[in-house]
Amino acid sequence: MEIWTVANQKGGVGKTTTAITLAGLLAEQGRRVLLVDMDPHGSLSAYFGHNPDQQSLSSYTLFEQRESLNPNLVLSTCKPTDLDSVRVIPASMALATLERQAIGRDGMGLVIGKALAMISSNIDVAIIDSPPLLGVLLVNAIAACEKLVIPVQTEYLALKGLERMLHTLEMMARSRKSRLQPVILPTMFDRRTQASVSSLRQLRNQYGDQVFPGKIPVDTRFRDASKMGRFPHRMNPVGHGVTDYRQFLKWFAGSAPLEQVS
């Protein structure tokens, strides 16, 4: 099993779209995929019709029952999507209370990693969609993963958000046995605007080989797929956005190891 995390401390940069699209494309390759929604807002969960206000079993359950975690409990939180080979652990609004609960409690930053390890024989790739705030949820998402994707909208404020995210990774590197080398994925690129073009150029100049050589364009078909609750590649398999995500997946999966031992 591989664990990938999609993270950025700025919202609205395409994290959920990235997680869902990659999951669908992995399923297209015959992989068994588990999406894990760690955002209390539950956008990924709602995408598949799982209302975060109404979940009795969710990613919050894993924290609530952390002392008695077992494979059956973890599997009971997995819900279906419209693809048989992709399941989702939905979010619950109760996730928003975890910061208060985590104060003074050991091991709260490793819950998701331990839970996923218990069902590693049931899945090939787990993809964690994380919240845009530094806290116990983002810490769990980063601590659990082996590969990290940071979607960055090609506009100035998103570049500032990337700086905060990379600073967070530097802080967390002290508690990991190995250092994560993230991959930066330029998203929402609009070649018609100078702001988008110059932001992409700045990304490449500043971060070099960490940046995916391509980019994900603005594509309204992602919005259409969201309204239907379907994976984007099933709505339009040859659309510009899906085609570029397919290229990213090929590059990401085939790139050099992303973990550099400290």
PDB file of C-alpha atoms in Angstrom, residues 45-240:
ATOM      1  CA  SER A  45     -17.451  13.361   1.148  1.00  0.00           C
ATOM      2  CA  ALA A  46     -20.295  15.516  -0.188  1.00  0.00           C
ATOM      3  CA  TYR A  47     -18.998  14.969  -3.726  1.00  0.00           C
ATOM      4  CA  PHE A  48     -20.022  11.314  -3.402  1.00  0.00           C
ATOM      5  CA  GLY A  49     -23.268  12.007  -1.549  1.00  0.00           C
ATOM      6  CA  HIS A  50     -21.976  11.405   1.993  1.00  0.00           C
ATOM      7  CA  ASN A  51     -23.181  14.362   4.044  1.00  0.00           C
ATOM      8  CA  PRO A  52     -20.557  15.198   6.730  1.00  0.00           C
ATOM      9  CA  ASP A  53     -23.400  16.270   9.038  1.00  0.00           C
ATOM     10  CA  GLN A  54     -24.904  12.787   9.010  1.00  0.00           C
ATOM     11  CA  GLN A  55     -21.995  10.352   9.326  1.00  0.00           C
ATOM     12  CA  SER A  56     -22.088   7.902  12.225  1.00  0.00           C
ATOM     13  CA  LEU A  57     -18.874   6.273  10.953  1.00  0.00           C
ATOM     14  CA  SER A  58     -16.233   8.590   9.537  1.00  0.00           C
ATOM     15  CA  SER A  59     -12.604   9.632   9.769  1.00  0.00           C
ATOM     16  CA  TYR A  60     -13.561  11.138  13.144  1.00  0.00           C
ATOM     17  CA  THR A  61     -14.431   7.617  14.330  1.00  0.00           C
ATOM     18  CA  LEU A  62     -10.784   6.639  13.914  1.00  0.00           C
ATOM     19  CA  PHE A  63      -9.772   9.324  16.400  1.00  0.00           C
ATOM     20  CA  GLU A  64     -12.686   8.678  18.728  1.00  0.00           C
ATOM     21  CA  GLN A  65     -11.907   4.939  18.859  1.00  0.00           C
ATOM     22  CA  ARG A  66      -8.111   5.266  18.581  1.00  0.00           C
ATOM     23  CA  GLU A  67      -7.475   3.099  21.667  1.00  0.00           C
ATOM     24  CA  SER A  68      -9.474   0.184  20.217  1.00  0.00           C
ATOM     25  CA  LEU A  69      -8.706   0.430  16.494  1.00  0.00           C
ATOM     26  CA  ASN A  70      -8.878  -2.831  14.576  1.00  0.00           C
ATOM     27  CA  PRO A  71      -9.183  -3.732  10.870  1.00  0.00           C
ATOM     28  CA  ASN A  72     -12.934  -4.368  11.027  1.00  0.00           C
ATOM     29  CA  LEU A  73     -13.579  -0.997  12.609  1.00  0.00           C
ATOM     30  CA  VAL A  74     -11.460   0.800  10.024  1.00  0.00           C
ATOM     31  CA  LEU A  75     -13.158  -1.049   7.152  1.00  0.00           C
ATOM     32  CA  SER A  76     -16.572  -0.182   8.596  1.00  0.00           C
ATOM     33  CA  THR A  77     -15.849   3.501   7.968  1.00  0.00           C
ATOM     34  CA  CYS A  78     -15.250   2.917   4.232  1.00  0.00           C
ATOM     35  CA  LYS A  79     -18.172   3.970   2.022  1.00  0.00           C
ATOM     36  CA  PRO A  80     -18.815   3.322  -1.691  1.00  0.00           C
ATOM     37  CA  THR A  81     -18.339   5.612  -4.666  1.00  0.00           C
ATOM     38  CA  ASP A  82     -19.593   5.124  -8.209  1.00  0.00           C
ATOM     39  CA  LEU A  83     -16.507   3.007  -8.917  1.00  0.00           C
ATOM     40  CA  ASP A  84     -16.297  -0.434  -7.286  1.00  0.00           C
ATOM     41  CA  SER A  85     -12.536  -0.139  -6.826  1.00  0.00           C
ATOM     42  CA  VAL A  86     -12.659   3.246  -5.052  1.00  0.00           C
ATOM     43  CA  ARG A  87     -13.999   3.718  -1.539  1.00  0.00           C
ATOM     44  CA  VAL A  88     -14.038   6.743   0.722  1.00  0.00           C
ATOM     45  CA  ILE A  89     -13.733   7.320   4.448  1.00  0.00           C
ATOM     46  CA  PRO A  90     -15.975  10.366   4.774  1.00  0.00           C
ATOM     47  CA  ALA A  91     -15.445  13.337   7.037  1.00  0.00           C
ATOM     48  CA  SER A  92     -17.622  14.410   9.920  1.00  0.00           C
ATOM     49  CA  MET A  93     -18.177  17.936  11.187  1.00  0.00           C
ATOM     50  CA  ALA A  94     -16.954  16.589  14.544  1.00  0.00           C
ATOM     51  CA  LEU A  95     -13.411  16.679  13.145  1.00  0.00           C
ATOM     52  CA  ALA A  96     -13.447  20.384  13.944  1.00  0.00           C
ATOM     53  CA  THR A  97     -13.406  19.529  17.660  1.00  0.00           C
ATOM     54  CA  LEU A  98     -10.189  17.523  17.517  1.00  0.00           C
ATOM     55  CA  GLU A  99      -7.848  20.433  18.149  1.00  0.00           C
ATOM     56  CA  ARG A 100      -9.386  20.941  21.573  1.00  0.00           C
ATOM     57  CA  GLN A 101      -9.415  17.207  22.300  1.00  0.00           C
ATOM     58  CA  ALA A 102      -5.782  16.747  21.267  1.00  0.00           C
ATOM     59  CA  ILE A 103      -4.367  19.060  23.922  1.00  0.00           C
ATOM     60  CA  GLY A 104      -2.159  17.052  26.265  1.00  0.00           C
ATOM     61  CA  ARG A 105      -2.848  13.696  24.597  1.00  0.00           C
ATOM     62  CA  ASP A 106      -0.025  11.626  23.142  1.00  0.00           C
ATOM     63  CA  GLY A 107      -0.223   9.865  19.787  1.00  0.00           C
ATOM     64  CA  MET A 108      -2.959  12.031  18.266  1.00  0.00           C
ATOM     65  CA  GLY A 109      -0.735  12.878  15.295  1.00  0.00           C
ATOM     66  CA  LEU A 110      -0.335   9.241  14.204  1.00  0.00           C
ATOM     67  CA  VAL A 111      -3.922   7.934  14.272  1.00  0.00           C
ATOM     68  CA  ILE A 112      -4.563   7.898  10.513  1.00  0.00           C
ATOM     69  CA  GLY A 113      -1.262   6.219   9.694  1.00  0.00           C
ATOM     70  CA  LYS A 114      -1.956   3.448  12.205  1.00  0.00           C
ATOM     71  CA  ALA A 115      -5.520   2.961  10.953  1.00  0.00           C
ATOM     72  CA  LEU A 116      -4.487   2.687   7.311  1.00  0.00           C
ATOM     73  CA  ALA A 117      -1.715   0.238   8.162  1.00  0.00           C
ATOM     74  CA  MET A 118      -4.368  -2.101   9.577  1.00  0.00           C
ATOM     75  CA  ILE A 119      -6.095  -2.423   6.179  1.00  0.00           C
ATOM     76  CA  SER A 120      -3.037  -2.256   3.941  1.00  0.00           C
ATOM     77  CA  SER A 121      -3.864  -5.621   2.341  1.00  0.00           C
ATOM     78  CA  ASN A 122      -7.238  -4.280   1.186  1.00  0.00           C
ATOM     79  CA  ILE A 123      -6.005  -1.273  -0.767  1.00  0.00           C
ATOM     80  CA  ASP A 124      -3.238  -0.366  -3.178  1.00  0.00           C
ATOM     81  CA  VAL A 125      -3.221   3.417  -2.783  1.00  0.00           C
ATOM     82  CA  ALA A 126      -4.747   5.622  -0.081  1.00  0.00           C
ATOM     83  CA  ILE A 127      -5.158   9.305  -0.946  1.00  0.00           C
ATOM     84  CA  ILE A 128      -5.720  11.728   1.932  1.00  0.00           C
ATOM     85  CA  ASP A 129      -7.505  15.020   1.285  1.00  0.00           C
ATOM     86  CA  SER A 130      -6.380  17.358   4.057  1.00  0.00           C
ATOM     87  CA  PRO A 131      -7.767  20.604   5.511  1.00  0.00           C
ATOM     88  CA  PRO A 132      -6.143  23.961   4.703  1.00  0.00           C
ATOM     89  CA  LEU A 133      -5.209  24.637   8.325  1.00  0.00           C
ATOM     90  CA  LEU A 134      -2.188  23.636  10.383  1.00  0.00           C
ATOM     91  CA  GLY A 135      -3.332  21.396  13.211  1.00  0.00           C
ATOM     92  CA  VAL A 136      -3.749  17.791  14.264  1.00  0.00           C
ATOM     93  CA  LEU A 137      -5.599  16.829  11.052  1.00  0.00           C
ATOM     94  CA  LEU A 138      -2.931  18.168   8.708  1.00  0.00           C
ATOM     95  CA  VAL A 139      -0.227  16.685  10.946  1.00  0.00           C
ATOM     96  CA  ASN A 140      -1.909  13.267  10.639  1.00  0.00           C
ATOM     97  CA  ALA A 141      -2.177  13.557   6.876  1.00  0.00           C
ATOM     98  CA  ILE A 142       1.492  14.438   6.463  1.00  0.00           C
ATOM     99  CA  ALA A 143       2.776  11.985   9.085  1.00  0.00           C
ATOM    100  CA  ALA A 144       0.958   9.100   7.391  1.00  0.00           C
ATOM    101  CA  CYS A 145       2.031   9.714   3.818  1.00  0.00           C
ATOM    102  CA  GLU A 146       4.887   8.533   1.664  1.00  0.00           C
ATOM    103  CA  LYS A 147       4.235  10.968  -1.175  1.00  0.00           C
ATOM    104  CA  LEU A 148       2.971  14.519  -0.899  1.00  0.00           C
ATOM    105  CA  VAL A 149       1.276  16.564  -3.614  1.00  0.00           C
ATOM    106  CA  ILE A 150       0.883  20.301  -3.088  1.00  0.00           C
ATOM    107  CA  PRO A 151      -1.587  21.766  -5.601  1.00  0.00           C
ATOM    108  CA  VAL A 152      -0.824  25.456  -6.143  1.00  0.00           C
ATOM    109  CA  GLN A 153      -3.156  27.733  -8.045  1.00  0.00           C
ATOM    110  CA  THR A 154      -1.175  29.838 -10.488  1.00  0.00           C
ATOM    111  CA  GLU A 155      -1.810  33.189  -8.825  1.00  0.00           C
ATOM    112  CA  TYR A 156       0.184  35.333  -6.404  1.00  0.00           C
ATOM    113  CA  LEU A 157      -1.646  34.633  -3.130  1.00  0.00           C
ATOM    114  CA  ALA A 158      -1.412  30.883  -3.718  1.00  0.00           C
ATOM    115  CA  LEU A 159       2.365  31.225  -4.027  1.00  0.00           C
ATOM    116  CA  LYS A 160       2.425  32.821  -0.564  1.00  0.00           C
ATOM    117  CA  GLY A 161       0.375  29.876   0.728  1.00  0.00           C
ATOM    118  CA  LEU A 162       2.984  27.508  -0.708  1.00  0.00           C
ATOM    119  CA  GLU A 163       5.660  29.228   1.361  1.00  0.00           C
ATOM    120  CA  ARG A 164       3.656  28.587   4.542  1.00  0.00           C
ATOM    121  CA  MET A 165       3.145  24.955   3.564  1.00  0.00           C
ATOM    122  CA  LEU A 166       6.844  24.373   2.953  1.00  0.00           C
ATOM    123  CA  HIS A 167       7.651  26.025   6.280  1.00  0.00           C
ATOM    124  CA  THR A 168       5.261  23.609   7.981  1.00  0.00           C
ATOM    125  CA  LEU A 169       7.040  20.671   6.344  1.00  0.00           C
ATOM    126  CA  GLU A 170      10.362  21.959   7.638  1.00  0.00           C
ATOM    127  CA  MET A 171       8.957  22.046  11.168  1.00  0.00           C
ATOM    128  CA  MET A 172       7.531  18.542  10.844  1.00  0.00           C
ATOM    129  CA  ALA A 173      10.765  17.129   9.430  1.00  0.00           C
ATOM    130  CA  ARG A 174      12.186  17.065  12.957  1.00  0.00           C
ATOM    131  CA  SER A 175       9.595  14.493  14.044  1.00  0.00           C
ATOM    132  CA  ARG A 176       9.825  12.238  10.971  1.00  0.00           C
ATOM    133  CA  LYS A 177      12.441   9.570  10.413  1.00  0.00           C
ATOM    134  CA  SER A 178      12.717  10.775   6.846  1.00  0.00           C
ATOM    135  CA  ARG A 179      12.194  14.066   5.045  1.00  0.00           C
ATOM    136  CA  LEU A 180       9.321  14.431   2.606  1.00  0.00           C
ATOM    137  CA  GLN A 181      10.236  16.048  -0.685  1.00  0.00           C
ATOM    138  CA  PRO A 182       6.878  17.331  -1.954  1.00  0.00           C
ATOM    139  CA  VAL A 183       5.779  17.594  -5.550  1.00  0.00           C
ATOM    140  CA  ILE A 184       4.247  20.933  -6.526  1.00  0.00           C
ATOM    141  CA  LEU A 185       1.332  20.712  -8.951  1.00  0.00           C
ATOM    142  CA  PRO A 186       0.378  23.976 -10.724  1.00  0.00           C
ATOM    143  CA  THR A 187      -3.428  24.154 -10.974  1.00  0.00           C
ATOM    144  CA  MET A 188      -6.155  26.393 -12.436  1.00  0.00           C
ATOM    145  CA  PHE A 189      -3.772  27.693 -15.090  1.00  0.00           C
ATOM    146  CA  ASP A 190      -5.304  30.218 -17.478  1.00  0.00           C
ATOM    147  CA  ARG A 191      -2.962  31.075 -20.330  1.00  0.00           C
ATOM    148  CA  ARG A 192      -5.128  34.095 -21.182  1.00  0.00           C
ATOM    149  CA  THR A 193      -4.060  35.970 -18.035  1.00  0.00           C
ATOM    150  CA  GLN A 194      -0.660  37.466 -17.395  1.00  0.00           C
ATOM    151  CA  ALA A 195      -1.025  36.757 -13.677  1.00  0.00           C
ATOM    152  CA  SER A 196      -1.341  33.013 -14.320  1.00  0.00           C
ATOM    153  CA  VAL A 197       1.553  32.944 -16.789  1.00  0.00           C
ATOM    154  CA  SER A 198       3.890  34.928 -14.536  1.00  0.00           C
ATOM    155  CA  SER A 199       2.950  32.890 -11.449  1.00  0.00           C
ATOM    156  CA  LEU A 200       3.745  29.649 -13.260  1.00  0.00           C
ATOM    157  CA  ARG A 201       7.076  31.079 -14.361  1.00  0.00           C
ATOM    158  CA  GLN A 202       7.867  32.112 -10.792  1.00  0.00           C
ATOM    159  CA  LEU A 203       6.995  28.629  -9.500  1.00  0.00           C
ATOM    160  CA  ARG A 204       9.371  26.993 -11.957  1.00  0.00           C
ATOM    161  CA  ASN A 205      12.168  29.483 -11.346  1.00  0.00           C
ATOM    162  CA  GLN A 206      11.933  29.250  -7.563  1.00  0.00           C
ATOM    163  CA  TYR A 207      11.282  25.522  -7.050  1.00  0.00           C
ATOM    164  CA  GLY A 208      12.761  23.897 -10.152  1.00  0.00           C
ATOM    165  CA  ASP A 209      12.510  20.114 -10.313  1.00  0.00           C
ATOM    166  CA  GLN A 210       9.983  19.982  -7.488  1.00  0.00           C
ATOM    167  CA  VAL A 211       7.377  21.405  -9.871  1.00  0.00           C
ATOM    168  CA  PHE A 212       5.463  19.163 -12.280  1.00  0.00           C
ATOM    169  CA  PRO A 213       6.671  20.082 -15.807  1.00  0.00           C
ATOM    170  CA  GLY A 214       3.078  20.431 -17.002  1.00  0.00           C
ATOM    171  CA  LYS A 215       0.114  22.201 -15.425  1.00  0.00           C
ATOM    172  CA  ILE A 216      -3.598  21.642 -14.775  1.00  0.00           C
ATOM    173  CA  PRO A 217      -5.753  24.141 -16.680  1.00  0.00           C
ATOM    174  CA  VAL A 218      -8.980  25.820 -15.691  1.00  0.00           C
ATOM    175  CA  ASP A 219     -11.610  23.331 -16.891  1.00  0.00           C
ATOM    176  CA  THR A 220     -15.337  23.781 -16.225  1.00  0.00           C
ATOM    177  CA  ARG A 221     -15.863  20.056 -16.774  1.00  0.00           C
ATOM    178  CA  PHE A 222     -14.527  19.460 -13.251  1.00  0.00           C
ATOM    179  CA  ARG A 223     -17.459  21.512 -11.958  1.00  0.00           C
ATOM    180  CA  ASP A 224     -19.850  19.495 -14.106  1.00  0.00           C
ATOM    181  CA  ALA A 225     -18.456  16.228 -12.721  1.00  0.00           C
ATOM    182  CA  SER A 226     -18.832  17.561  -9.174  1.00  0.00           C
ATOM    183  CA  LYS A 227     -22.503  18.386  -9.726  1.00  0.00           C
ATOM    184  CA  MET A 228     -23.085  14.824 -10.932  1.00  0.00           C
ATOM    185  CA  GLY A 229     -20.969  13.228  -8.190  1.00  0.00           C
ATOM    186  CA  ARG A 230     -18.964  11.327 -10.784  1.00  0.00           C
ATOM    187  CA  PHE A 231     -15.260  10.895 -11.354  1.00  0.00           C
ATOM    188  CA  PRO A 232     -14.036  13.450 -13.933  1.00  0.00           C
ATOM    189  CA  HIS A 233     -12.461  10.827 -16.191  1.00  0.00           C
ATOM    190  CA  ARG A 234     -15.843   9.129 -16.561  1.00  0.00           C
ATOM    191  CA  MET A 235     -17.551  12.361 -17.563  1.00  0.00           C
ATOM    192  CA  ASN A 236     -14.981  13.370 -20.161  1.00  0.00           C
ATOM    193  CA  PRO A 237     -11.996  11.013 -20.523  1.00  0.00           C
ATOM    194  CA  VAL A 238     -10.253  13.184 -23.129  1.00  0.00           C
ATOM    195  CA  GLY A 239     -10.954  16.620 -21.626  1.00  0.00           C
ATOM    196  CA  HIS A 240      -8.005  18.968 -21.182  1.00  0.00           C
TER     197      HIS A 240
END
